[in-house]
Structures are given as structure tokens and as C-alpha cells.
Short mmCIF file of C-alpha atoms and ligand atoms in Angstrom, two decimals:
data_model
loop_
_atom_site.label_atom_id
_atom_site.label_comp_id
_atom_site.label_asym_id
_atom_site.label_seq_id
_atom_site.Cartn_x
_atom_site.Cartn_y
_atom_site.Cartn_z
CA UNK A 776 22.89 13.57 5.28
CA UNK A 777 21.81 10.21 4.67
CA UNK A 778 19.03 9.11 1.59
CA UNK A 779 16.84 5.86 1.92
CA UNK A 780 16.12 4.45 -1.05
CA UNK A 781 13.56 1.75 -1.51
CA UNK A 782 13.04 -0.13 -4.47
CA UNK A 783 9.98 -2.00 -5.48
CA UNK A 784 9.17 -5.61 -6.80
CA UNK A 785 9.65 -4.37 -10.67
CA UNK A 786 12.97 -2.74 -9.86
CA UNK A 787 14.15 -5.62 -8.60
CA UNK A 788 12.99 -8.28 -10.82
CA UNK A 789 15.94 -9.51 -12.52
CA UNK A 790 19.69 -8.76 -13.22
CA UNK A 791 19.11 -6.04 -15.55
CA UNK A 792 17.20 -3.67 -12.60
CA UNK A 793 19.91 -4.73 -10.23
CA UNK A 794 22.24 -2.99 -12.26
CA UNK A 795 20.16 0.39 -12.72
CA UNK A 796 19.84 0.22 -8.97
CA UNK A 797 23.50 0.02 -8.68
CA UNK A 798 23.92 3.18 -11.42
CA UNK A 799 21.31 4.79 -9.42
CA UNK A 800 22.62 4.18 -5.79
CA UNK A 801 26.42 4.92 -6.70
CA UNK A 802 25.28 8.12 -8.24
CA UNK A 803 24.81 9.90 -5.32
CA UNK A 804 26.63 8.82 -1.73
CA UNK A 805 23.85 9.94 0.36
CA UNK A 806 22.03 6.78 -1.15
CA UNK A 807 23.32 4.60 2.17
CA UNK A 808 20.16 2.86 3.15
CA UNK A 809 18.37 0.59 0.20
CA UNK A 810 15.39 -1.24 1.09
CA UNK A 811 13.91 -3.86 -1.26
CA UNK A 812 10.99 -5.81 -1.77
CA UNK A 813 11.13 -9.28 -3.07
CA UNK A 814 11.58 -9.64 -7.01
CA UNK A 815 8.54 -8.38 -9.01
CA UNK A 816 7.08 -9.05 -12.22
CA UNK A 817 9.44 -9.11 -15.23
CA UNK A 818 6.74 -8.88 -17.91
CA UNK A 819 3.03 -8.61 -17.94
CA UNK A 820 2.51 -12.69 -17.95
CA UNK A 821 5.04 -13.38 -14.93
CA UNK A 822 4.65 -13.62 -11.42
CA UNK A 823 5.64 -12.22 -8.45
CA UNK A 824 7.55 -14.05 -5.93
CA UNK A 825 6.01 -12.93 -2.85
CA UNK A 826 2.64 -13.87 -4.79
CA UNK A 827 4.30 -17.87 -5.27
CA UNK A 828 5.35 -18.17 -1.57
CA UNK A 829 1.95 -17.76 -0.74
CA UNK A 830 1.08 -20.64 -3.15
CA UNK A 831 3.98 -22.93 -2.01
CA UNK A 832 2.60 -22.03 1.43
CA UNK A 833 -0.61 -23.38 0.44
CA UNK A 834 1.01 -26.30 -1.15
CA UNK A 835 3.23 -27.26 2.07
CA UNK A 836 -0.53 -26.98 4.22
CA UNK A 837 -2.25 -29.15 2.20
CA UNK A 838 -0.14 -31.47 1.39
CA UNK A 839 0.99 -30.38 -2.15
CA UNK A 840 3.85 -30.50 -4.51
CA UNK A 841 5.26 -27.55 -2.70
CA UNK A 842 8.79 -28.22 -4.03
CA UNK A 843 7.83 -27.61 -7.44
CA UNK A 844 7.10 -24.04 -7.06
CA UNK A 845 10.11 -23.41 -4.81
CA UNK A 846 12.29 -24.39 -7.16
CA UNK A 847 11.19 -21.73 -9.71
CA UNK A 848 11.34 -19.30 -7.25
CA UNK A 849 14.63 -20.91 -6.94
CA UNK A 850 15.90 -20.43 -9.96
CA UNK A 851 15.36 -16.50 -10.42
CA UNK A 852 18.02 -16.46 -7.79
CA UNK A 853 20.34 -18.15 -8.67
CA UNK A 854 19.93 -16.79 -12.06
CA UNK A 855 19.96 -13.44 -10.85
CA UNK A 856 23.54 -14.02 -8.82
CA UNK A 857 25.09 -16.07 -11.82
CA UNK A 858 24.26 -13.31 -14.29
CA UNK A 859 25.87 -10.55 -11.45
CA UNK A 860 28.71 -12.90 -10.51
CA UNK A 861 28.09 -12.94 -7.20
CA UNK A 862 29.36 -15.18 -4.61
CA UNK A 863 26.43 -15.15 -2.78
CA UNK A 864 25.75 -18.85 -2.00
CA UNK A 865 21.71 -18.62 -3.11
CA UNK A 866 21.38 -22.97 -2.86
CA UNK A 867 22.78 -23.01 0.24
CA UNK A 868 19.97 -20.88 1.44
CA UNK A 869 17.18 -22.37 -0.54
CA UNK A 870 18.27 -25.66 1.09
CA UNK A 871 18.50 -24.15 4.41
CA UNK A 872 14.50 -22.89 3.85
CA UNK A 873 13.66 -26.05 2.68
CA UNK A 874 14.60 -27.59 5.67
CA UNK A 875 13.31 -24.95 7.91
CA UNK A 876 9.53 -26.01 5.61
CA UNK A 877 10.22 -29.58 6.54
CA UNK A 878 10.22 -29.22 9.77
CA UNK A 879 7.18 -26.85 10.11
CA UNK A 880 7.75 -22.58 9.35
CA UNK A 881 4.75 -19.93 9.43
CA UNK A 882 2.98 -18.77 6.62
CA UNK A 883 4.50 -15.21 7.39
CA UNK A 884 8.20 -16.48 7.48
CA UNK A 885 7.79 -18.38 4.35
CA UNK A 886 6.29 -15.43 2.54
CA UNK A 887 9.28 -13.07 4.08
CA UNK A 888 11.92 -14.68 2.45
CA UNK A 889 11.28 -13.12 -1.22
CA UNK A 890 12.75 -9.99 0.70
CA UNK A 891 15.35 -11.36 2.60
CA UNK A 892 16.65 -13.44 -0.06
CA UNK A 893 16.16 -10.34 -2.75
CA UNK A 894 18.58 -7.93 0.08
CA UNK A 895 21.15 -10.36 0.39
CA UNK A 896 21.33 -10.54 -2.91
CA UNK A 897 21.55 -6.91 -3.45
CA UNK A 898 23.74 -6.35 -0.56
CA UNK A 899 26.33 -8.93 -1.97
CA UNK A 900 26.41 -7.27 -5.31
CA UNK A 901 26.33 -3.24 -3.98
CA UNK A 902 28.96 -4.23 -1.00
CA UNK A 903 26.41 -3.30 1.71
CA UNK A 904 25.52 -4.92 4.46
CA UNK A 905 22.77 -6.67 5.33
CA UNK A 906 20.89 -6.02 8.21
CA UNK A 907 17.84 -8.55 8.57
CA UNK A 908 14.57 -6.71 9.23
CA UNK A 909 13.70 -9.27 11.73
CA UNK A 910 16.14 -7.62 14.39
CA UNK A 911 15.56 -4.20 13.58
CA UNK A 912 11.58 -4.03 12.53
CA UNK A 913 9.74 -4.62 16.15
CA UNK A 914 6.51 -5.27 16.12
CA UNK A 915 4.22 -5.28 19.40
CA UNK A 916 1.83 -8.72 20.01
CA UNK A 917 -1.40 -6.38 18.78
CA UNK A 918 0.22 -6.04 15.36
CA UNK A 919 1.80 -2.50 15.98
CA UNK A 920 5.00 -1.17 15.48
CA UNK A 921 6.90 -0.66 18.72
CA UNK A 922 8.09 3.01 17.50
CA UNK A 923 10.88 3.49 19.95
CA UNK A 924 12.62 0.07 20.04
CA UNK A 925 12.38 -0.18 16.39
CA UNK A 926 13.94 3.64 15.87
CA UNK A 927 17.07 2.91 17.95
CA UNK A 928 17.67 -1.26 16.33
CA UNK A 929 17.72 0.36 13.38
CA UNK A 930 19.87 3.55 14.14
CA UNK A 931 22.18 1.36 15.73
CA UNK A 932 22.76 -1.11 12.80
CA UNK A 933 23.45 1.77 10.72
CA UNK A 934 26.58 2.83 12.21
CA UNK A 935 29.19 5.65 11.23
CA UNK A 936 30.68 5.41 7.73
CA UNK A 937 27.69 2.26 7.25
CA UNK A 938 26.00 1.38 4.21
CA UNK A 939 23.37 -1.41 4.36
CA UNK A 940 20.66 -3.27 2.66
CA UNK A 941 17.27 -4.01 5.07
CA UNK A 942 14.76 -6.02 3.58
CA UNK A 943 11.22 -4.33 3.28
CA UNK A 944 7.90 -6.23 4.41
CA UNK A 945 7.98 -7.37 7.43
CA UNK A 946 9.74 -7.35 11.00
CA UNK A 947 8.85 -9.41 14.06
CA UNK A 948 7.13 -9.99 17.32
CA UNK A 949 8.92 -9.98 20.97
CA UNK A 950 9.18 -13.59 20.22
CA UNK A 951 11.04 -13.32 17.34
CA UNK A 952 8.08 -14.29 14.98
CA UNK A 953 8.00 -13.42 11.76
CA UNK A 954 5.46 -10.57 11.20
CA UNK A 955 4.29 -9.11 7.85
CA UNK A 956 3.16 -6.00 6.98
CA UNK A 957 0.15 -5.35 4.68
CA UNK A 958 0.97 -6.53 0.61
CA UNK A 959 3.11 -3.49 -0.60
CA UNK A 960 4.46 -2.96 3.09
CA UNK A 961 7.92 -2.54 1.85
CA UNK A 962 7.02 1.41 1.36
CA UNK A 963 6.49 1.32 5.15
CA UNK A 964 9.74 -0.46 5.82
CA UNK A 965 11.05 2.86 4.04
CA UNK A 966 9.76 5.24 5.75
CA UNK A 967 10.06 3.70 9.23
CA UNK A 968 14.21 3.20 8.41
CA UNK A 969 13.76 6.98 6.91
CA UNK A 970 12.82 7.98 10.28
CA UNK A 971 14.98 6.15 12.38
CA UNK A 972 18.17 7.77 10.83
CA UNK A 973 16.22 11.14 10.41
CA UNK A 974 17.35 10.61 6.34
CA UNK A 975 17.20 13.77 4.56
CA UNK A 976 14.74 12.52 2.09
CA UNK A 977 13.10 8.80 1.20
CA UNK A 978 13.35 7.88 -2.27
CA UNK A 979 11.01 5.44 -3.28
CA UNK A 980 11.92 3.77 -6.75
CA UNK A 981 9.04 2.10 -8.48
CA UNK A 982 8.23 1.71 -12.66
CA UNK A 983 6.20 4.84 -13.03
CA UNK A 984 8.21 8.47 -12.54
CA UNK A 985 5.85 9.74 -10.33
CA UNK A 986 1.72 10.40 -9.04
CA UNK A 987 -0.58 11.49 -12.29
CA UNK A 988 -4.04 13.23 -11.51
CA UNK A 989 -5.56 10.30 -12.68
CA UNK A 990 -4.79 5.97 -13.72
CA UNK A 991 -3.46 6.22 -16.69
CA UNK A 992 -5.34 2.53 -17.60
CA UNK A 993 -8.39 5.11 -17.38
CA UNK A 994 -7.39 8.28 -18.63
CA UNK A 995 -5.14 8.69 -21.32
CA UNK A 996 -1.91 10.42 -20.76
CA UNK A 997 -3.24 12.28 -17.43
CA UNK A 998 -1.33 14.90 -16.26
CA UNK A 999 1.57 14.65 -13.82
CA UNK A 1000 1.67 16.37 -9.94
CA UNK A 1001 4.80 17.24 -9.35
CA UNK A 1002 4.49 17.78 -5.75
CA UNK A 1003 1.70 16.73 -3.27
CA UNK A 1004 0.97 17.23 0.36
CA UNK A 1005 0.95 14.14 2.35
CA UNK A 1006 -2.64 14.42 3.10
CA UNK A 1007 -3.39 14.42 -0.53
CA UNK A 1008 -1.30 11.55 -1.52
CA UNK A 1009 -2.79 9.75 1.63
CA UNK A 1010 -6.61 10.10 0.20
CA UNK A 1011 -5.36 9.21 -2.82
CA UNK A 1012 -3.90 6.12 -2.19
CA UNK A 1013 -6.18 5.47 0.16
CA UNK A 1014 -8.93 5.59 -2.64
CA UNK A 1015 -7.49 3.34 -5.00
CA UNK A 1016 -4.02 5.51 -6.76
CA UNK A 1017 -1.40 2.69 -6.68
CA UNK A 1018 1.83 4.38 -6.04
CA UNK A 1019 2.16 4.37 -2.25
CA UNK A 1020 0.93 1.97 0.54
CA UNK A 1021 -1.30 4.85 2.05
CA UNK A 1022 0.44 3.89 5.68
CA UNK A 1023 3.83 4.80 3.96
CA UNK A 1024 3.17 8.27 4.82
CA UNK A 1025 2.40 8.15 8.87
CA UNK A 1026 6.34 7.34 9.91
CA UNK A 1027 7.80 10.70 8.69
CA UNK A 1028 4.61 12.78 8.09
CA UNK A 1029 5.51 14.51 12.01
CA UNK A 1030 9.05 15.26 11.05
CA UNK A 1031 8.92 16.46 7.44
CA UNK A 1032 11.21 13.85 5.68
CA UNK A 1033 9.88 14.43 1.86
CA UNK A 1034 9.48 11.24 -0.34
CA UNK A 1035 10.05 11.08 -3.65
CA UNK A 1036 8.52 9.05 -5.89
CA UNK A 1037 10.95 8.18 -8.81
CA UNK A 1038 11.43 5.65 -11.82
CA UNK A 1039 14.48 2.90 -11.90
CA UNK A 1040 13.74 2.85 -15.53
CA UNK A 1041 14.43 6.66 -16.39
CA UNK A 1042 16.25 8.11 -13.27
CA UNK A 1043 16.54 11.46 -14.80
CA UNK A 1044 12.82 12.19 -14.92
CA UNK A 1045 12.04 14.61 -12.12
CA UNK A 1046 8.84 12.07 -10.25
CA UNK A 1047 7.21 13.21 -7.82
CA UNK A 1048 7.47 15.02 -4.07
CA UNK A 1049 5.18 14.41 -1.11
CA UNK A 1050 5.78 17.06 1.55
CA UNK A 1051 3.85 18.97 4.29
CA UNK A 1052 3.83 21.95 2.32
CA UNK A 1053 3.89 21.50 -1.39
CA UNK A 1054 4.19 24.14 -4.20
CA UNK A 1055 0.86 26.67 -4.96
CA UNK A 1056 -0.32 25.36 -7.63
CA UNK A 1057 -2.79 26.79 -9.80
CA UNK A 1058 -4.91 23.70 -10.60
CA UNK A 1059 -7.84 23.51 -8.60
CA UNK A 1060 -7.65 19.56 -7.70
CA UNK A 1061 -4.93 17.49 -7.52
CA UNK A 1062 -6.20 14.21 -8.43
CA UNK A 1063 -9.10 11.68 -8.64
CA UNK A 1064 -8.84 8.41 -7.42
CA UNK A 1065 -11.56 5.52 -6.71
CA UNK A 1066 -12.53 2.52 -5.93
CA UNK A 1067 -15.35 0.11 -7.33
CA UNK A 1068 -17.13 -2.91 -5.67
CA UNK A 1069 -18.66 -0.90 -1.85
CA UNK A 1070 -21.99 -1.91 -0.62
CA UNK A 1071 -23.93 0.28 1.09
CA UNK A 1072 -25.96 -0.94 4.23
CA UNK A 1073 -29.60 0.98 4.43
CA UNK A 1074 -30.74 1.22 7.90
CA UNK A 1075 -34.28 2.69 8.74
CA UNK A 1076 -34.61 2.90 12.74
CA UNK A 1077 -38.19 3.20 14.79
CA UNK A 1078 -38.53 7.37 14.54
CA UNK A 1079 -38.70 7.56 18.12
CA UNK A 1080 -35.42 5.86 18.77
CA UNK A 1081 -32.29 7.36 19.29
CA UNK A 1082 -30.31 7.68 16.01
CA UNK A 1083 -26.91 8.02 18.03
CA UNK A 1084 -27.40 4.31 19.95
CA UNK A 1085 -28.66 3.07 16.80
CA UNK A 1086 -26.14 4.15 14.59
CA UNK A 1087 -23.67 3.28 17.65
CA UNK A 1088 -25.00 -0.53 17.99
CA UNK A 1089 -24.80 -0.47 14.59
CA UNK A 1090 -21.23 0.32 14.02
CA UNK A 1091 -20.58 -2.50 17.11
CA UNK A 1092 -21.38 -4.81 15.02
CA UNK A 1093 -19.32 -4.41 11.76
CA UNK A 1094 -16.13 -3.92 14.49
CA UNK A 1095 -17.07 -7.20 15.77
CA UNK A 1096 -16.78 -8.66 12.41
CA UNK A 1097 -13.54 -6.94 11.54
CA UNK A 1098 -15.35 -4.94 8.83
CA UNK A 1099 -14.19 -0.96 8.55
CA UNK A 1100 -16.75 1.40 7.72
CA UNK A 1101 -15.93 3.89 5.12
CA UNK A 1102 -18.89 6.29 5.24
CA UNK A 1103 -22.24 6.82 7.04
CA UNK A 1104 -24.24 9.28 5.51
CA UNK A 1105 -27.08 9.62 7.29
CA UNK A 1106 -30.97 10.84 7.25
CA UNK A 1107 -33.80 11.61 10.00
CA UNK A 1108 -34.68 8.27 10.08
CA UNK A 1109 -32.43 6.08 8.55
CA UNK A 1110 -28.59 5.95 7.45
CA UNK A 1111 -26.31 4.02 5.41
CA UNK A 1112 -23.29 2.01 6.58
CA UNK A 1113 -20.72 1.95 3.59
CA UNK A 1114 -18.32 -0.63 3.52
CA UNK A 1115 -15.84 -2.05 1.22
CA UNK A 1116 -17.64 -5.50 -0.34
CA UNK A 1117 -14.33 -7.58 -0.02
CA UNK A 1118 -14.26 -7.46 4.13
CA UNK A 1119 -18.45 -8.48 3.87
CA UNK A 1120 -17.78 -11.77 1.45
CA UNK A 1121 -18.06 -14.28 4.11
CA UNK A 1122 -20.08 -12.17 7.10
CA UNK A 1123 -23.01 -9.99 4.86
CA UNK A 1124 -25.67 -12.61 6.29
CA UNK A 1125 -24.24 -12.41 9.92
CA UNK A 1126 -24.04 -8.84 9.62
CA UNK A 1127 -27.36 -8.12 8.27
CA UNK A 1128 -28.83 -10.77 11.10
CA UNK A 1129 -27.39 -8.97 13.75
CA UNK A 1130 -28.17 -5.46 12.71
CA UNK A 1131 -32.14 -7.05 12.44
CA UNK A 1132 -32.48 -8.32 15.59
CA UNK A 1133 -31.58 -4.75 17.10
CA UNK A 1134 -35.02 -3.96 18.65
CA UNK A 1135 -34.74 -0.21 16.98
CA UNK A 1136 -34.45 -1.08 13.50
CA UNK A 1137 -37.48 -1.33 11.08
CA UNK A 1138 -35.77 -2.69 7.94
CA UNK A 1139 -31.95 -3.02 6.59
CA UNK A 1140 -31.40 -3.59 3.01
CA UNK A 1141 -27.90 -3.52 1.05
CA UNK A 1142 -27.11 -2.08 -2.02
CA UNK A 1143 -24.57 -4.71 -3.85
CA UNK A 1144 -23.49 -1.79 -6.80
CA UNK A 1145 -21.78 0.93 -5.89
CA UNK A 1146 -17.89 2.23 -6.44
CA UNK A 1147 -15.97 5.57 -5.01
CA UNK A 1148 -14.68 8.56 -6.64
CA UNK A 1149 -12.61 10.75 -4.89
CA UNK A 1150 -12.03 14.00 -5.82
CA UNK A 1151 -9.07 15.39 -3.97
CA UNK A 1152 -7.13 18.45 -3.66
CA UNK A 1153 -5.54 21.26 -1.14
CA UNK A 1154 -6.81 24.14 -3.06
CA UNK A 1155 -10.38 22.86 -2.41
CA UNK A 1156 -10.73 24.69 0.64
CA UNK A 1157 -9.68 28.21 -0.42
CA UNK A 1158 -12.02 27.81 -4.30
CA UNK A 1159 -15.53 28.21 -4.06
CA UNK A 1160 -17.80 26.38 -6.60
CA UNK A 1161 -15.37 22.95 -6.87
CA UNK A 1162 -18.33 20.89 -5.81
CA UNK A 1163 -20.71 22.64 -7.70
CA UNK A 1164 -18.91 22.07 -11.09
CA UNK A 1165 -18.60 18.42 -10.01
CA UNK A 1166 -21.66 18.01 -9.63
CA UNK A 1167 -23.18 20.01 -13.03
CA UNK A 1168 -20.36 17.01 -14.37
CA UNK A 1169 -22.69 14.00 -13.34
CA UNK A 1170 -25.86 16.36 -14.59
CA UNK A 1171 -24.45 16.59 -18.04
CA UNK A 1172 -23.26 13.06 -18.45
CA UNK A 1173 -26.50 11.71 -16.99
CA UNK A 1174 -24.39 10.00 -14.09
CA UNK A 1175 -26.48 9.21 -11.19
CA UNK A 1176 -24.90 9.96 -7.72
CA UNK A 1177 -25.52 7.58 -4.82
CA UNK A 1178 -23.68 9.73 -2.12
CA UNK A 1179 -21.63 12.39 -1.17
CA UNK A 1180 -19.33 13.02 1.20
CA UNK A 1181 -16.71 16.16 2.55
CA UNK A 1182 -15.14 16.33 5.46
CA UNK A 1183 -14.62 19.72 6.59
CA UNK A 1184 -11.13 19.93 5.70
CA UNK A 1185 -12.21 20.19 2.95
CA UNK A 1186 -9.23 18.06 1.07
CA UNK A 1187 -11.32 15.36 -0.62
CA UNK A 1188 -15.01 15.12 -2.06
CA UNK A 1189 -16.01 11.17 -2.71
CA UNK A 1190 -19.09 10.58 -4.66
CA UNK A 1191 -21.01 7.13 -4.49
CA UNK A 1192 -22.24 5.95 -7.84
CA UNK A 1193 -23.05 2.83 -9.44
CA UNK A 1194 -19.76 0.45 -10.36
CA UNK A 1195 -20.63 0.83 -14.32
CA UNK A 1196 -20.18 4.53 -14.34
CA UNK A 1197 -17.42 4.27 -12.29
CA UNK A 1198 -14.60 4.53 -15.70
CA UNK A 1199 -17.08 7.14 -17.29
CA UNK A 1200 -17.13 9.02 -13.93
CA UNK A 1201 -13.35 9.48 -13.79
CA UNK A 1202 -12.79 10.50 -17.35
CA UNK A 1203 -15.47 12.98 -17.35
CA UNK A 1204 -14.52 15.18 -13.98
CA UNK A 1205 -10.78 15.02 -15.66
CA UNK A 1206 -11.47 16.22 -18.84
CA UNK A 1207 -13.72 19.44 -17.48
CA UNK A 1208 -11.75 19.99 -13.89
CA UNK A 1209 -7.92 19.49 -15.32
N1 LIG B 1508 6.53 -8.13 -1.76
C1 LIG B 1508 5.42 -7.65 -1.01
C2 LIG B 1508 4.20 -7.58 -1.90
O1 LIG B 1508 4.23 -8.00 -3.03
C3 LIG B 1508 5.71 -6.38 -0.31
C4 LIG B 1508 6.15 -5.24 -1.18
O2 LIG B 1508 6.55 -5.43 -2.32
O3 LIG B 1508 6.09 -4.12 -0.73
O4 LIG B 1508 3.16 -7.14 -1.43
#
């Protein structure tokens, strides 16, 4: 029986979280497989290092003082292996990268190395070994993970009687590329190492113990879930609740492995467990979760066209511009495309060009203000009159709904409504639903 155990940016900040990792991983000897991400934030006003390598990146393109920024990243290190008396030669590496910058590296590779340099760290002072994700993490040219090939590098590298660091984040291409996951794609290094050893469960360490029905930055002391389907956590993170990347789930969701979402800072506190079939519980939602700053794309069509090849030439042409499509509620003669505003910042006007010159459409128009609530929970399907008391909620705090939508699993209801109701919103469907 073998744990993975991945540990986030704030658990790994500085010497101080190295050593509650260490507490944490020699408690138990199932904890064989520790992922990390590169070194977080220490306090509110610091940075993180994955966040700098992007800027020294953008110093070494244009031409910068690149060296400047290195050399703080530098520092936290080396102080980090001084303060752990390690032997771990951290300047040796630092001048190896600065070399490797010298004489041209990728964005991606430069970017990596908060996480490779962060498990060699940690496998020096836990006496792992470290197994670098580039050999083990596959990645296909389309940007997928090559499943198989990836399942048996890693199974392999963690032989009998093994214990080893792998550093979260990224993996590469057949060429041996560099590739990077999405920002927090450490969680997905987890659960993809999780699955290749079929670990009994994946522990994933962060600075919170656990999911809470609501952000606490909005509600005050919300209530915590102690255990949550996958599905639900999914939606929620999906909308907006920042305590999983919401691909972290799709590795191990098949096979059952249950993650638990626990705190480096107070190990003893229970967290939280994502499974297929989690608890009965009595509350009838689990969580709300949103997201502000959608626009919504109004499309009226000619009423004797065809609202299927509309909507479908439609839809063409946000995939050509790499925009995804969250909703599309739609009407007799006319529907809305809703998208997330940060894919449309530099394509709106292409967008809305395109979508005019289609010889079906009357008019498009956008709507610039709108934000997602998400109301979700497994009881849903099996309560009547959850949407109906949501909805009496915006009546009696005179909060105007934009749209609505519910799939018919009936797991999540998400509710349009303008971005500066969005705080109000959340706080009033928790204190009358929880
Ligand atoms: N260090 C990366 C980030 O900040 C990946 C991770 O922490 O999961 O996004």
C-alpha cells in the first residue's frame, strides 16, 4: 500500500515547511511518493517562483536584466539547503541553468525548473530519490498525456522497497521537450503518479485543511465538507473553488483512488475526502462556487433559418479562435453564446465580425457584465424545491438573474447575474440554503 503525497507551493516555501513535510511524510511509511511544486509564497507580499521564471523568461526575450531576478530565485535555494544542511550543490545547478539560458532554453523549461530544483531539494533532505518528471511524465505532440507510456515510466522508477521525489508541473514531448501543464498542474502530476502505482490514496497537502461550502474571503467562517464526490469537487473547482486543479480529478476518478485534501500547517485536522461515493449527508447542497467577468454573446437568427446550423456555425467560430463556450441558453429565435471574457480580450471584434457576416443572423450584441454562481450538490437530484428556494433567494434580495442553467444530472445549478451582485449573490444562497 503505497500513499502519494503532493505538496503545494506554500508547503514548500521555505525551510520551516520542509521540515513539517518531513514530520508529516515520516509519520506514516505508506507516504513513498512526494510530489512538489516549486516554492510558494512565504507571506502575503512575496512571490512565487514559478511566477519569477516567467518574468526572467521575459527578461532573457527581450533583452533584460534577466540575471537579476535569477539570482533571487537563487538565493531561496540556497537558503533553503543551508538552513537544512544539505549537501545538495544548489550553485552548481543555478550555474548549470544559466548556461543552458545563455545558450537559448524554452520558456517551458525555464519555468520547470522551480519544480525540479524544489524535488531535488526535498529529495536530498528526505533521502528519496529523485526521479525527473521529464522521463516519466509523457506527453503526446497535441498536448495530451500519453496514458500508457507514462503509467509504466513511472511504475518502473518506483521500484520495490523505493521511495522517491517527482517534481509536479510538467513532463515532456517524444522529443524530450519540456512540456507544462496548466498553472497549478502539480495536482495533476499527483494524481497521474497516484494512478500509475495504483496508491491507496493521494494526499494532497496545501494551506487550507480541506473544501468549505463556500470562499471564506466571501463568507465568513463557511462551513466545512468533509467528503465530496468527484463530480462535485470537479464543478466546483471548475467554477472558481481554489483547492484542486479541476483536471486533478480525471487520472483516478475510473479506479476509485480517494484524495484527500489536507493542511501541512495542522496535519491533525481531518481535511477533506473526494471519492466516487461520499457519505449521505443531510445538507441539501454541497457548495457554491463562481466566477465573475463572462460575457454573454446575443445572437438573433432570420426566423426561418435553421437554429441548429446557426447555432452550429456559430460555435465554429469561437473553436476557431480557441475560445470555450461555457453555456448556450437558447430561445425561438435567438441564443446566447457564454464565454469566459479573458479567452475574448484580443478576438471579441473578430469574433463578433465573423458571427455578422453569417448570412442567417439579424443582429449579435454582447453583454460585457455578467459573473457565475454555481450552486452544486449530489443531493440535488433526489430534493425537490432546491431551485425553487434559490430562486425566491434572488426575489428577496432584489438580485436580478441573467441565466440559468441545469444539466439533467442534476449536480449543479449556475445562475448568470451581473458581476456587482456577484459577492451579495454568494452570501445570500449560503446563509438561507446552509
Ligand atoms: N508552480 C506551478 C504554479 O504555480 C504549478 C503548481 O504549483 O502546481 O502554477
Amino acid at each position: 500500500m503505497f500513499t502519494v503525497c503532493k505538496f503545494g507551493g506554500s508547503s514548500v516555501a521555505d525551510s520551516t515547511q520542509f521540515k513539517k513535510i518531513k514530520d508529516i511524510v515520516l509519520a506514516d511509511d505508506r507516504r513513498r511518493l512526494v510530489v512538489v511544486s516549486a516554492m510558494g509564497r512565504r507571506n502575503k507580499e512575496d512571490y512565487k517562483v514559478t511566477d519569477m521564471l516567467y518574468l526572467t523568461y521575459a527578461h532573457v526575450k527581450y533583452g533584460g536584466n534577466y540575471k537579476s531576478i535569477l539570482d533571487v530565485i537563487r538565493a531561496r535555494y540556497q537558503e533553503a539547503a543551508a538552513e537544512l544542511h544539505l549537501d545538495y550543490d544548489v550553485a552548481a545547478d543555478f550555474d548549470k541553468l544559466e548556461q543552458r539560458i545563455q545558450t537559448g532554453c524554452s520558456e517551458e523549461f525555464l519555468v520547470s525548473r522551480g519544480e525540479y530544483f524544489c524535488a531535488k531539494l526535498m529529495a536530498a533532505y528526505l533521502g528519496y530519490e529523485f526521479v525527473d518528471a521529464a522521463d516519466v511524465v509523457h506527453f503526446r505532440y497535441d498536448g495530451t498525456v500519453d496514458d500508457e507510456r507514462t503509467s509504466r515510466d513511472i511504475a518502473a522508477a518506483f521500484g520495490a522497497g523505493k521511495r522517491v521525489v517527482i517534481p509536479g508541473f510538467y513532463g515532456s514531448y517524444p522529443s524530450g521537450e519540456v512540456k507544462l501543464f496548466s498553472r497549478g498542474g502539480s495536482d495533476i502530476t499527483g494524481a497521474i503518479v497516484a494512478k500509475a502505482v495504483s496508491a491507496d490514496k493521494y494526499e494532497n497537502w496545501t494551506d487550507v485543511s480541506g473544501v468549505y461550502m463556500a470562499d471564506p474571503r466571501i463568507v465568513d467562517n463557511p462551513r466545512h465538507i468533509a467528503e465530496v464526490t468527484y463530480d462535485e469537487l470537479r464543478e466546483l473547482s471548475y467554477m472558481g473553488a481554489s483547492v484542486l486543479h479541476e483536471e486533478t480529478i480525471l487520472p483516478i476518478r475510473e479506479i476509485n483512488i480517494p484524495i484527500y485534501i489536507l493542511n501541512t500547517n495542522a496535519p491533525q485536522d481531518k481535511g477533506t475526502k473526494i471519492c466516487k461515493d461520499a457519505a449521505k449527508s443531510k445538507q441539501a447542497i454541497t457548495g457554491i462556487a463562481g466566477k465573475k467577468n463572462f460575457k454573454a454573446f446575443t445572437i438573433v437568427k432570420d426566423t426561418a433559418a435553421s437554429k441548429l446550423k446557426v447555432i452550429q456555425a456559430v460555435l465554429d467560430i469561437f473553436d476557431r479562435f480557441g475560445v470555450p463556450v461555457e453555456h448556450i441558453p437558447t430561445s425561438i429565435d435567438s441564443f446566447n453564446v457564454i464565454v469566459e471574457s479573458k479567452y475574448t480580450e484580443k478576438v471579441t471584434y473578430d469574433i463578433l465580425t465573423e458571427i455578422a457576416k453569417l448570412d442567417e443572423v439579424v443582429s449579435v450584441d454582447i453583454d460585457n457584465d455578467l459573473a457565475l454562481v454555481a450552486v452544486v450538490g449530489r443531493n440535488m437530484v433526489t430534493n425537490t424545491g432546491i431551485s425553487g428556494a434559490i430562486f425566491s433567494i434572488f426575489g428577496k434580495h432584489g438580485i436580478n438573474i441573467k441565466t440559468i442553467a441545469q444539466g439533467t444530472r442534476e449536480i449543479n445549478i449556475t445562475v448568470g447575474i451581473a458581476n456587482a451582485d456577484f459577492e451579495k449573490c454568494i452570501r445570500a444562497i449560503y446563509e438561507d440554503m446552509v
